[in-house]
PDB file of C-alpha atoms in Angstrom:
ATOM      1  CA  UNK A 137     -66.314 117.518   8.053  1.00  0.00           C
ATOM      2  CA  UNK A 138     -64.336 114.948   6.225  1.00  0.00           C
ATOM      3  CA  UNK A 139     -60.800 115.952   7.341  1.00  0.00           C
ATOM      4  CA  UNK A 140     -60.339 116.788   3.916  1.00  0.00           C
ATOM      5  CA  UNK A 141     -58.079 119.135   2.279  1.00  0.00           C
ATOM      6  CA  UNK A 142     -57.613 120.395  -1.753  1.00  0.00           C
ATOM      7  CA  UNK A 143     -54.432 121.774  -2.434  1.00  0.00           C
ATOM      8  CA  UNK A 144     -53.961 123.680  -5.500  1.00  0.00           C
ATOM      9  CA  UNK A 145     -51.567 124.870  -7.657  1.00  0.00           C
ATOM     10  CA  UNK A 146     -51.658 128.005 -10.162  1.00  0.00           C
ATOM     11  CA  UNK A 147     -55.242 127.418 -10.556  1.00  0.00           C
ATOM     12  CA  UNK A 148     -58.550 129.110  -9.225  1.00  0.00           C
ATOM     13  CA  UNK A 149     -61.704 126.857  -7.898  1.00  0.00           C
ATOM     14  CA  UNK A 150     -64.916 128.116  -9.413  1.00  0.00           C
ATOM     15  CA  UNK A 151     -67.669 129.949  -7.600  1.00  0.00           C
ATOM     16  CA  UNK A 152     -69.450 126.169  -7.768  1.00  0.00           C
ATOM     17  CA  UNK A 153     -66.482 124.505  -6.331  1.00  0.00           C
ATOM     18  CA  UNK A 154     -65.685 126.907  -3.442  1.00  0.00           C
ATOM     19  CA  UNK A 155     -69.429 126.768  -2.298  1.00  0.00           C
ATOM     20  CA  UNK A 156     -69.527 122.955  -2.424  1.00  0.00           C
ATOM     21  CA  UNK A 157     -66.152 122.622  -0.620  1.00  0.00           C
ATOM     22  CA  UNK A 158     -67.717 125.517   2.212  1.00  0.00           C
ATOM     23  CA  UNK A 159     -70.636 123.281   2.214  1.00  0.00           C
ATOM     24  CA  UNK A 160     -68.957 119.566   3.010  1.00  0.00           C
ATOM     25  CA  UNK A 161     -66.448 121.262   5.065  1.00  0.00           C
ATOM     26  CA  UNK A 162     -63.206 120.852   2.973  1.00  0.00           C
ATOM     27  CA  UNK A 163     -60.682 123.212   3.022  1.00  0.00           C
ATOM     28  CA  UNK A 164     -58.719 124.947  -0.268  1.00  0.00           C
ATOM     29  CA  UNK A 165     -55.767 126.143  -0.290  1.00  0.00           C
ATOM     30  CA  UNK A 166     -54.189 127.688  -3.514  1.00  0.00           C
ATOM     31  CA  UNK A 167     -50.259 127.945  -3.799  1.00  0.00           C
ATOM     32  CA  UNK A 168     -48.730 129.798  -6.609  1.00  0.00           C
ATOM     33  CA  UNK A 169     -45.008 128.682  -5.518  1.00  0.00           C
ATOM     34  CA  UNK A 170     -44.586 124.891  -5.918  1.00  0.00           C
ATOM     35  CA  UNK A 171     -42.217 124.364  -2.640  1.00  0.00           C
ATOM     36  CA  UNK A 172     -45.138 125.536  -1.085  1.00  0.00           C
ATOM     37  CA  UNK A 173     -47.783 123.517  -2.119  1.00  0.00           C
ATOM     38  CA  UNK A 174     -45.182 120.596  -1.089  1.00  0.00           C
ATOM     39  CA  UNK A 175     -44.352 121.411   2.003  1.00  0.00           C
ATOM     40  CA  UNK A 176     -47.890 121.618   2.983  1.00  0.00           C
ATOM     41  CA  UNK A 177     -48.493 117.830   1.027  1.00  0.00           C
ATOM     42  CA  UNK A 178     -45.454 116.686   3.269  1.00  0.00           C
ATOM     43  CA  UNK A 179     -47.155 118.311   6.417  1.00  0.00           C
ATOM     44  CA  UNK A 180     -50.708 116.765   5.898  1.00  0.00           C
ATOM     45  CA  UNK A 181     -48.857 113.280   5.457  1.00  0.00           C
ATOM     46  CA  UNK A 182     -47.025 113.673   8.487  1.00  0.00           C
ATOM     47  CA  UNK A 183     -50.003 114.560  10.293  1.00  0.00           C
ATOM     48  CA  UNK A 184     -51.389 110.699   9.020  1.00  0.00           C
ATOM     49  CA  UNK A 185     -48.433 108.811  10.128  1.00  0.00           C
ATOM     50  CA  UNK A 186     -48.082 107.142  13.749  1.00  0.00           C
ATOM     51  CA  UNK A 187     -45.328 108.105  16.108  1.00  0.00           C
ATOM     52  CA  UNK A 188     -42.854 105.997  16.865  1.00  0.00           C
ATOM     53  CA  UNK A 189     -41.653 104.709  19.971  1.00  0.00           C
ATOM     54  CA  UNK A 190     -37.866 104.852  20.761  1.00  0.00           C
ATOM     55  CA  UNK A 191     -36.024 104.006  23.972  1.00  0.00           C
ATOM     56  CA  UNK A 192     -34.154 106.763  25.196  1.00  0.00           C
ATOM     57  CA  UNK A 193     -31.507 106.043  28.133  1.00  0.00           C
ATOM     58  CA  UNK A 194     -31.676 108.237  31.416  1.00  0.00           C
ATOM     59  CA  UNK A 195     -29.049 106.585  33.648  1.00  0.00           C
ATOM     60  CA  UNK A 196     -26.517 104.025  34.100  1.00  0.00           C
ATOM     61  CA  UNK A 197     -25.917 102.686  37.339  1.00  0.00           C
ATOM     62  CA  UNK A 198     -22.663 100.963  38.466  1.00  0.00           C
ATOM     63  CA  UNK A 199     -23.752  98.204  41.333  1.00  0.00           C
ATOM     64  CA  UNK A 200     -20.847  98.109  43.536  1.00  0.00           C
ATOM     65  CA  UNK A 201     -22.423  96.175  46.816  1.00  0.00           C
ATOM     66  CA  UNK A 202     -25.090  93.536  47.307  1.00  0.00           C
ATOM     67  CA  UNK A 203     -27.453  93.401  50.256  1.00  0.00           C
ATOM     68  CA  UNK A 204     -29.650  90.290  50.475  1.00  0.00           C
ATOM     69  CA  UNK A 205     -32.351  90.810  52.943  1.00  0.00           C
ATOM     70  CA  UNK A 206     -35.264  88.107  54.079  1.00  0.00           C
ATOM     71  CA  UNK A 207     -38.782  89.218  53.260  1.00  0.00           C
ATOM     72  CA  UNK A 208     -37.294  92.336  51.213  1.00  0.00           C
ATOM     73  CA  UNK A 209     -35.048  90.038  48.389  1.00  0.00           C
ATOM     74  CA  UNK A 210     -31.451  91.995  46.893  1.00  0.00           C
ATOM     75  CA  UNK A 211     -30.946  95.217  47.181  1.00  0.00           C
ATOM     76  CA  UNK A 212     -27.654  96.692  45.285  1.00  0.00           C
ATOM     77  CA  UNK A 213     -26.035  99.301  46.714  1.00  0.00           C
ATOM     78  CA  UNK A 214     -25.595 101.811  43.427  1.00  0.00           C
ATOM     79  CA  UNK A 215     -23.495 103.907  42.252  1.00  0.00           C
ATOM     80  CA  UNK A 216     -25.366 106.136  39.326  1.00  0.00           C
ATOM     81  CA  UNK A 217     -22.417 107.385  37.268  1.00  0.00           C
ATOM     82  CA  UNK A 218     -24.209 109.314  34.871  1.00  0.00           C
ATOM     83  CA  UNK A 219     -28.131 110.988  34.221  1.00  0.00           C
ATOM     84  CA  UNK A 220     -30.732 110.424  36.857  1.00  0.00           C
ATOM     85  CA  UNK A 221     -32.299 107.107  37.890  1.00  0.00           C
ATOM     86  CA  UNK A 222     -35.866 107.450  39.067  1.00  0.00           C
ATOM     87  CA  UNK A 223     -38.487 105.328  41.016  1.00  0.00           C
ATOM     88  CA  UNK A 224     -40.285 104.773  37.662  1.00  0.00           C
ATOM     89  CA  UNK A 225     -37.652 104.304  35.218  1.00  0.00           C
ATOM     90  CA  UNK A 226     -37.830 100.866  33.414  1.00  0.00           C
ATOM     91  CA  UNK A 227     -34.060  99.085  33.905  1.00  0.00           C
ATOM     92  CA  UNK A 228     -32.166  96.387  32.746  1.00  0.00           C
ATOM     93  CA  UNK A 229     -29.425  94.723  34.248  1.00  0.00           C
ATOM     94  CA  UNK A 230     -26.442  94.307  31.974  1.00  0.00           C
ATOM     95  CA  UNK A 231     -23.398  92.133  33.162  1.00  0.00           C
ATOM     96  CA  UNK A 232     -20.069  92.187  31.536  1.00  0.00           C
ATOM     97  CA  UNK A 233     -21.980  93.582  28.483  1.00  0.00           C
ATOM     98  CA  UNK A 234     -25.019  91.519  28.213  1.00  0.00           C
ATOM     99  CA  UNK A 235     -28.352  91.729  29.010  1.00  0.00           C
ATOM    100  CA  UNK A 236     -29.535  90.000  31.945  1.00  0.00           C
ATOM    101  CA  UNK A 237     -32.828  91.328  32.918  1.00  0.00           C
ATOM    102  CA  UNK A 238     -35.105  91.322  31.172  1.00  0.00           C
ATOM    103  CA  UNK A 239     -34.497  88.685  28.485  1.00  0.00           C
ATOM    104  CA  UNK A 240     -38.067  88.236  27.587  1.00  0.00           C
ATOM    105  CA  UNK A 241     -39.019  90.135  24.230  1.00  0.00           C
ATOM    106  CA  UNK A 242     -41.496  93.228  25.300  1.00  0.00           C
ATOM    107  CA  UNK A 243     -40.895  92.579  29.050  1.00  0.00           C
ATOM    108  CA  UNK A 244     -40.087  95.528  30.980  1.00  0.00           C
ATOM    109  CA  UNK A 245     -37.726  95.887  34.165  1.00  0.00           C
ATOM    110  CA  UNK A 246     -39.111  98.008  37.074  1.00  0.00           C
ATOM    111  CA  UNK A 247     -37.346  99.525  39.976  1.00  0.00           C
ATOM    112  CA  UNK A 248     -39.631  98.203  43.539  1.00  0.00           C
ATOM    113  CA  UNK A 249     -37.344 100.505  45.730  1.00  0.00           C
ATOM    114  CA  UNK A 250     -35.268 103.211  45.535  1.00  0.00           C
ATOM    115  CA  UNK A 251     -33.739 104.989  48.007  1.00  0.00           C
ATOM    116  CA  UNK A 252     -31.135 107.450  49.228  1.00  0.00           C
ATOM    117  CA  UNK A 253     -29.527 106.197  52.429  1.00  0.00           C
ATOM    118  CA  UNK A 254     -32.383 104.624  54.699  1.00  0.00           C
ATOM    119  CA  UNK A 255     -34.879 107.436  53.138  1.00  0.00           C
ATOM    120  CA  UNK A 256     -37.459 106.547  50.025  1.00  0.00           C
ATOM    121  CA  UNK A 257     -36.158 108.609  46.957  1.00  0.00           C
ATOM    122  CA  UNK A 258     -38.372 109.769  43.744  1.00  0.00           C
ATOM    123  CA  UNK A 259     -34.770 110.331  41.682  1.00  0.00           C
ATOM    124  CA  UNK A 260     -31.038 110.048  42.126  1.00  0.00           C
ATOM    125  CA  UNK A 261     -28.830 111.839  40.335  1.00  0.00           C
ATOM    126  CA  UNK A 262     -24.918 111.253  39.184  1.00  0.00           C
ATOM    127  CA  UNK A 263     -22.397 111.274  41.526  1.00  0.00           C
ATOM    128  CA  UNK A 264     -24.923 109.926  44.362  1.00  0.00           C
ATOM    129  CA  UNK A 265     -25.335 106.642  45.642  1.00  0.00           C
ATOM    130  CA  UNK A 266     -28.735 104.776  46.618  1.00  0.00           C
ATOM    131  CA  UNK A 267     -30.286 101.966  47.128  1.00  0.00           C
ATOM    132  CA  UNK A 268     -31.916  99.279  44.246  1.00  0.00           C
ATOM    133  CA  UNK A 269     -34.121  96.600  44.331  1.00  0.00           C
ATOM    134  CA  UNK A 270     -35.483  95.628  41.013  1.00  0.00           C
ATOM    135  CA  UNK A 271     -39.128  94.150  40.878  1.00  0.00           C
ATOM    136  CA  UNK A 272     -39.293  90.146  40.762  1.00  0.00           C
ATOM    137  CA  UNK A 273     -35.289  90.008  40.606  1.00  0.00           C
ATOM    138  CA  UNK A 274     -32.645  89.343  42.911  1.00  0.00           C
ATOM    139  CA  UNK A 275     -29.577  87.712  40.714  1.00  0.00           C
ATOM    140  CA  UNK A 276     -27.800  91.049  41.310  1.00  0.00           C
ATOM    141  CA  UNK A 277     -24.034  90.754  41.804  1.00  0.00           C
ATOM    142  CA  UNK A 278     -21.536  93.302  42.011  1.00  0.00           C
ATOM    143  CA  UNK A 279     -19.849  95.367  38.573  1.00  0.00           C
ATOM    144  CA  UNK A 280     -23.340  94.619  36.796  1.00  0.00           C
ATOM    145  CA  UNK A 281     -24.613  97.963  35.191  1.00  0.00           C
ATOM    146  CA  UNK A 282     -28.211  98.990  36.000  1.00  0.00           C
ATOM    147  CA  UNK A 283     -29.897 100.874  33.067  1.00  0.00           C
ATOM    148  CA  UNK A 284     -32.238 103.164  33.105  1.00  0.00           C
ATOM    149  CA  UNK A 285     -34.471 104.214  30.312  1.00  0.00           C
ATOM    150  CA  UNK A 286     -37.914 105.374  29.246  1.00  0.00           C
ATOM    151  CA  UNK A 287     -40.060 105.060  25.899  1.00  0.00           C
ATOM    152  CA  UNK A 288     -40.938 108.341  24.265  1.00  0.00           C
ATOM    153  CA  UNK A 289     -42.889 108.856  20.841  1.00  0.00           C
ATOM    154  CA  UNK A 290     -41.470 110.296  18.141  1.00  0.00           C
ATOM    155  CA  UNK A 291     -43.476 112.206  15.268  1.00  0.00           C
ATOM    156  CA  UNK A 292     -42.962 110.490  12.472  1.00  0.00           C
ATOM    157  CA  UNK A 293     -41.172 113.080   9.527  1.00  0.00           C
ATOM    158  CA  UNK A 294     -40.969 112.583   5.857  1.00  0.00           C
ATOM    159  CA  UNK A 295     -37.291 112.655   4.449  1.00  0.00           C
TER     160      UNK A 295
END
């Protein structure tokens, strides 16, 4: 099958055509209302185009004390004022409205540790406090903001 599709409109494929099209394996479909025939062009383009990948924020995070530990590095004692924060959310650092961490163009911030009181923690929700280290990253100091956010794909729509 070629994937193929024939879209007609106010017209009739002949005996030939209809056996060919059985034959190759290429659908017909015959619309007699124009906004119909459209909508199903508009659908079988949107069906070609790539999704697109947008960031979508799940948390911010208010650091509001700084633990330096030997062998471990920083940990900042959080704050998460609003969404959820989890273990493998990618973060940023922001201070005093600008980006810290990462700074690199397509480099991504990980969480190494995340926990809730002396306890490992999959997710913290707002209004809780927990624990933060941030993979390969210790210049953590207290008011910096600690965003978290994940990439989703988005269909792709025709406007």
């Amino acid at each position: 099958a070629s994937d193929a599709i024939i879209i007609g409109f106010q017209v009739r494929p002949s005996p030939e055509a209809r056996r060919l099209a059985e034959k190759e394996g290429v659908e017909i479909k015959m619309y007699s209302i124009i906004y119909e025939a459209i909508s199903e062009v508009k659908d079988a383009i949107e069906g070609l185009l790539e999704p697109t990948k947008e960031e979508k924020i799940t948390a911010q995070v208010e650091v509001r004390e700084v633990f330096k530990i030997s062998k471990v590095g920083t940990i900042a004692g959080c704050y998460v004022q609003e969404g959820k924060i989890s273990r493998n959310s990618h973060v940023r650092l922001i201070r005093e409205g600008i980006v810290v961490y990462p700074v690199k163009e397509g480099q991504i911030g990980e969480i190494s540790s995340l926990k809730r009181f002396k306890d490992d923690a999959k997710e913290v929700k707002a209004g809780f406090e927990c624990g933060i280290s941030i993979k390969n990253y210790n210049d953590i100091k207290v008011g910096d903001i600690i965003e978290g956010y994940e990439i989703v794909e988005v269909k792709q729509r025709l406007k």
